[in-house]
Amino acid sequence: MARVFHVTAGSSRSGRRRAEETPRVAPTPRRGGIVAGYLAPHPPHLVYAENPPQNEPRSTGGWEVLRWGYEELRTRLRAHEPDVLVVHAPHWITMVGHHVNCVPNPRGVSVEPIFPHLFRYHYDFRTDVDLAEAIVEEGARAGLVTSAMREDGVRVDYATIGALHLANPDWDLPVVSLSANNNPYYYSDASLAEMETLGAATRRAIERTGRRAVLLASNSLSHLHWDTEPDLPEDMGVERPFDHAQYAGDMELLQTIREGPTARLKEAVPRHIEATSSETKAGSLTWLLAAMGWPAIAGDVLAYGTVIATGNALVEWVAP
């Protein structure tokens, strides 16, 4: 039987030398800046329905379509590999200017004041203090009244906690949270121009610090809601839009989002606020889109549903 012998050219020493001389290709560095933004509403009922260990009340479920949408959001968020989550929420209301949480490790119990029987959440998370300080500085340079919140024992509002939990229940990413100045929250005809300025300042701070960031706008849409609750809060037999006009207003806005580009929302959002008492009057959505530079893209609507009659949508915008 014939045998074939394979001989390696050169000695083992020369082989090692060639390997050492072969140039190594450096890995491509991850691009910094804003990589995606999400409309990520914060109804406490969604956290309650999930029964996470941090929340004291227990439920039997409910609002599944929205919660399934959040599962998809989490998968997409992870794929973006962010360094930090930056959230603007409507229920950290500040009377003077825009505040940024600069506490390194906020810990405590966040309680929803209207639904304390649904939301008593024990939180413990990390703040990206360098980025938070940079947002304060960039906002001040842009002419905004901005403040760094450094009081260690201040309780974090439920809208911030709710959006962050629903987007990232592992709490393994650092966070920066921004307040809602009370004027855009309380007055539906208030100009949203200041939120555009805050968004641009947020973008500059993210780029300056080299962070790879995902933004969360913690807004519901139509915001008329029931004033009574069923005996079982998660009874889906009574869950529906407040009325057809509120639902139709939400659908008109979401169709505009689905068609794009985002610049159309500069006019569509104020119309929607006027028609539906939308929670976007707090400015979170305007802040997010301005921070992303009003990209010429459509948003991807992941889910829509009502919570105590308010309209809630999960939407993704991926940075071009």
XYZ file of C-alpha atoms in Angstrom:
320
model
C 0.000 0.000 0.000
C 1.403 3.384 -1.003
C 1.897 5.913 1.703
C 1.864 9.687 1.267
C 3.990 11.715 3.638
C 3.140 15.376 4.319
C 6.123 17.502 5.311
C 5.663 20.977 6.764
C 7.927 23.479 5.042
C 10.485 25.134 7.311
C 11.332 24.432 10.902
C 9.051 24.952 13.864
C 11.184 27.966 14.766
C 10.633 29.612 11.359
C 6.918 28.867 11.637
C 6.759 30.722 14.942
C 8.724 33.592 13.450
C 6.304 33.924 10.532
C 3.350 33.938 12.935
C 4.989 36.679 14.992
C 5.692 38.750 11.886
C 2.105 38.502 10.571
C 0.402 41.852 11.266
C -2.523 41.631 13.634
C -5.743 43.340 12.605
C -7.096 45.478 15.432
C -10.789 44.989 16.200
C -13.044 47.694 14.841
C -13.925 50.029 17.703
C -17.601 50.351 18.536
C -19.137 53.578 17.322
C -20.083 55.985 20.092
C -23.041 58.362 20.123
C -26.767 57.706 20.195
C -27.455 54.336 18.590
C -31.226 54.070 19.152
C -34.176 55.669 20.882
C -37.366 54.144 22.238
C -40.738 55.509 23.161
C -40.977 53.495 26.388
C -44.074 54.297 28.480
C -44.077 53.643 32.202
C -47.543 52.482 33.376
C -46.966 50.937 36.822
C -49.498 48.247 35.916
C -47.011 46.659 33.502
C -44.403 46.236 36.228
C -47.100 44.982 38.619
C -48.239 42.425 36.027
C -44.704 41.020 35.657
C -44.281 40.267 39.387
C -40.563 41.163 39.539
C -38.933 40.478 42.916
C -38.258 44.198 43.450
C -41.984 45.061 43.458
C -43.914 44.211 46.621
C -47.480 43.743 45.224
C -48.331 40.491 43.427
C -50.583 40.115 40.380
C -52.092 37.415 38.171
C -50.833 39.035 34.937
C -52.557 41.314 32.456
C -51.659 43.763 29.633
C -49.817 40.949 27.877
C -49.550 42.545 24.416
C -47.690 45.550 25.807
C -45.512 43.321 27.962
C -44.683 41.116 24.956
C -43.772 44.294 23.098
C -41.369 45.154 25.889
C -39.799 41.690 25.533
C -39.062 42.521 21.890
C -37.755 45.953 22.897
C -35.327 44.328 25.345
C -33.986 42.011 22.642
C -33.404 44.904 20.277
C -31.889 47.101 22.976
C -29.363 44.372 23.827
C -28.399 44.040 20.169
C -27.359 47.719 20.156
C -24.784 46.990 22.915
C -25.200 50.322 24.726
C -22.894 51.647 27.415
C -25.657 53.647 29.084
C -29.412 54.259 29.107
C -30.559 57.885 29.195
C -34.175 58.427 30.232
C -36.444 61.483 30.307
C -39.561 60.951 32.426
C -42.671 63.103 33.000
C -43.115 62.462 36.727
C -39.833 63.800 38.020
C -41.328 67.285 37.896
C -38.979 70.194 38.601
C -40.376 73.678 39.049
C -37.216 75.512 37.973
C -35.282 74.216 35.017
C -34.036 70.781 34.052
C -32.373 68.541 36.626
C -30.061 65.598 35.990
C -29.560 62.816 38.534
C -25.855 62.768 39.456
C -26.132 60.428 42.478
C -23.674 57.540 41.854
C -25.840 54.763 43.335
C -29.518 55.652 43.866
C -31.216 53.203 46.230
C -34.635 53.187 47.853
C -38.299 52.426 47.343
C -40.269 54.136 44.578
C -44.029 54.329 45.207
C -46.677 55.296 42.668
C -48.820 57.816 44.601
C -52.118 56.939 42.899
C -51.491 53.189 42.743
C -49.407 52.362 45.831
C -51.158 48.988 45.969
C -49.601 48.169 42.559
C -46.165 49.779 42.624
C -43.799 49.732 45.604
C -40.498 49.047 43.895
C -37.095 48.573 45.561
C -34.445 50.024 43.245
C -30.644 49.969 43.316
C -28.808 51.132 40.206
C -25.692 52.905 38.961
C -25.544 56.387 37.444
C -23.073 57.345 34.729
C -22.015 60.431 36.672
C -19.526 61.669 34.054
C -22.211 61.721 31.369
C -24.782 63.221 33.751
C -22.415 66.075 34.602
C -21.684 66.592 30.914
C -25.411 66.953 30.138
C -25.716 69.582 32.891
C -22.778 71.494 31.394
C -23.981 71.269 27.800
C -27.483 72.351 28.803
C -26.116 75.391 30.620
C -23.952 76.296 27.615
C -27.107 76.190 25.469
C -28.792 78.725 27.747
C -30.985 76.306 29.719
C -31.432 76.399 33.473
C -29.870 73.078 34.449
C -29.006 71.585 37.830
C -27.145 68.516 39.051
C -29.178 66.568 41.610
C -26.717 65.178 44.174
C -28.945 64.559 47.229
C -28.234 60.915 47.941
C -31.523 60.072 49.665
C -33.961 61.596 47.168
C -36.564 59.078 46.009
C -36.529 58.316 42.276
C -39.923 58.762 40.612
C -41.942 55.797 39.392
C -41.952 56.908 35.726
C -38.159 56.739 35.617
C -38.047 53.427 37.483
C -40.907 51.915 35.463
C -39.387 52.692 32.073
C -35.936 51.500 33.131
C -37.232 48.250 34.609
C -39.390 47.446 31.595
C -36.548 48.167 29.170
C -33.800 46.484 31.200
C -35.044 44.422 34.164
C -31.503 43.157 34.807
C -30.399 46.689 35.765
C -26.883 45.884 34.549
C -26.359 49.096 32.562
C -25.585 52.515 34.041
C -28.262 55.160 33.782
C -28.715 58.901 33.410
C -32.158 60.304 34.267
C -33.517 63.746 33.421
C -36.408 65.662 34.946
C -39.449 67.255 33.308
C -39.698 70.984 33.863
C -43.250 71.575 35.063
C -44.337 74.047 32.381
C -44.350 71.609 29.461
C -45.977 69.024 31.716
C -48.916 71.100 32.888
C -49.704 73.279 29.871
C -50.648 71.574 26.616
C -49.967 74.725 24.570
C -46.449 75.219 25.974
C -43.687 75.405 23.406
C -41.630 72.253 23.010
C -38.705 74.255 21.625
C -36.852 74.073 24.937
C -37.019 70.280 24.806
C -35.325 70.427 21.410
C -32.537 72.462 22.993
C -32.236 69.920 25.808
C -32.144 67.086 23.297
C -29.340 68.702 21.304
C -27.399 69.301 24.533
C -27.867 65.647 25.485
C -26.496 64.551 22.125
C -23.419 66.774 22.465
C -22.723 65.401 25.954
C -23.009 61.809 24.739
C -20.658 62.458 21.821
C -18.214 64.394 24.029
C -17.929 61.521 26.505
C -17.733 58.857 23.793
C -20.655 56.904 25.195
C -22.720 54.477 23.153
C -26.203 55.454 24.346
C -29.794 54.313 24.029
C -32.459 56.908 24.841
C -35.792 56.199 26.534
C -38.721 58.627 26.305
C -41.043 57.591 29.138
C -44.325 58.918 27.692
C -47.767 57.458 27.259
C -49.863 58.794 24.366
C -53.570 59.658 24.909
C -53.974 60.301 28.606
C -57.638 60.421 29.595
C -58.204 57.570 32.038
C -60.750 55.955 34.328
C -61.290 57.347 37.824
C -62.391 54.014 39.291
C -60.649 50.660 39.367
C -62.097 47.131 39.141
C -61.830 44.852 42.165
C -59.143 42.932 40.283
C -56.807 45.592 38.811
C -55.640 43.231 36.060
C -59.201 42.452 34.866
C -58.756 42.771 31.101
C -62.499 42.539 30.597
C -62.760 46.251 31.419
C -59.606 47.443 29.658
C -60.288 49.552 26.563
C -59.597 53.043 25.137
C -61.236 55.940 26.960
C -63.277 56.700 23.840
C -62.998 56.409 20.086
C -61.625 59.936 19.649
C -58.683 59.173 21.947
C -57.961 55.932 20.091
C -58.265 57.602 16.686
C -55.861 60.332 17.767
C -53.290 57.750 18.807
C -53.644 55.894 15.523
C -53.158 59.080 13.522
C -49.933 59.839 15.383
C -48.665 56.268 15.083
C -49.366 56.233 11.352
C -47.249 59.366 10.998
C -44.504 57.648 13.008
C -44.713 54.532 10.808
C -44.515 56.556 7.599
C -41.710 58.905 8.671
C -39.654 60.984 8.487
C -39.481 62.100 12.104
C -39.536 65.801 11.120
C -43.278 65.436 10.457
C -43.736 64.868 14.187
C -42.749 68.461 14.934
C -46.277 69.419 13.859
C -48.030 66.112 14.577
C -47.099 65.925 18.287
C -48.639 69.321 19.256
C -51.821 68.417 17.341
C -51.963 65.097 19.163
C -51.458 66.810 22.544
C -54.370 69.122 21.860
C -56.640 66.294 20.693
C -55.865 63.684 23.361
C -54.295 65.383 26.423
C -51.241 63.342 25.463
C -48.505 62.810 28.019
C -46.013 63.826 25.330
C -46.711 67.364 26.571
C -44.000 66.571 29.145
C -41.563 66.752 26.249
C -39.873 63.364 26.547
C -40.604 62.314 22.966
C -39.547 65.686 21.542
C -36.332 65.509 23.596
C -35.557 62.032 22.198
C -36.124 62.908 18.539
C -34.221 66.186 18.845
C -31.313 64.357 20.477
C -31.286 61.978 17.505
C -31.283 64.970 15.138
C -34.802 64.399 13.779
C -33.563 61.585 11.516
C -35.216 61.063 8.131
C -36.510 57.615 9.046
C -39.733 55.933 10.126
C -40.290 54.533 13.589
C -40.985 50.836 14.142
C -44.114 50.408 16.278
C -43.545 47.300 18.394
C -46.841 47.320 20.325
C -49.865 49.414 21.285
C -52.343 48.942 24.088
C -54.300 50.750 26.752
C -53.704 50.876 30.495
C -56.662 52.210 32.525
C -57.790 53.645 29.145
C -54.582 55.588 28.385
C -52.871 54.826 25.081
C -49.382 53.347 25.230
C -47.072 52.577 22.314
C -43.598 51.066 22.135
C -41.622 52.512 19.233
C -38.019 52.083 18.092
C -35.924 54.534 16.075
C -32.468 53.266 15.074
C -29.800 55.886 14.395
C -28.837 55.975 10.690
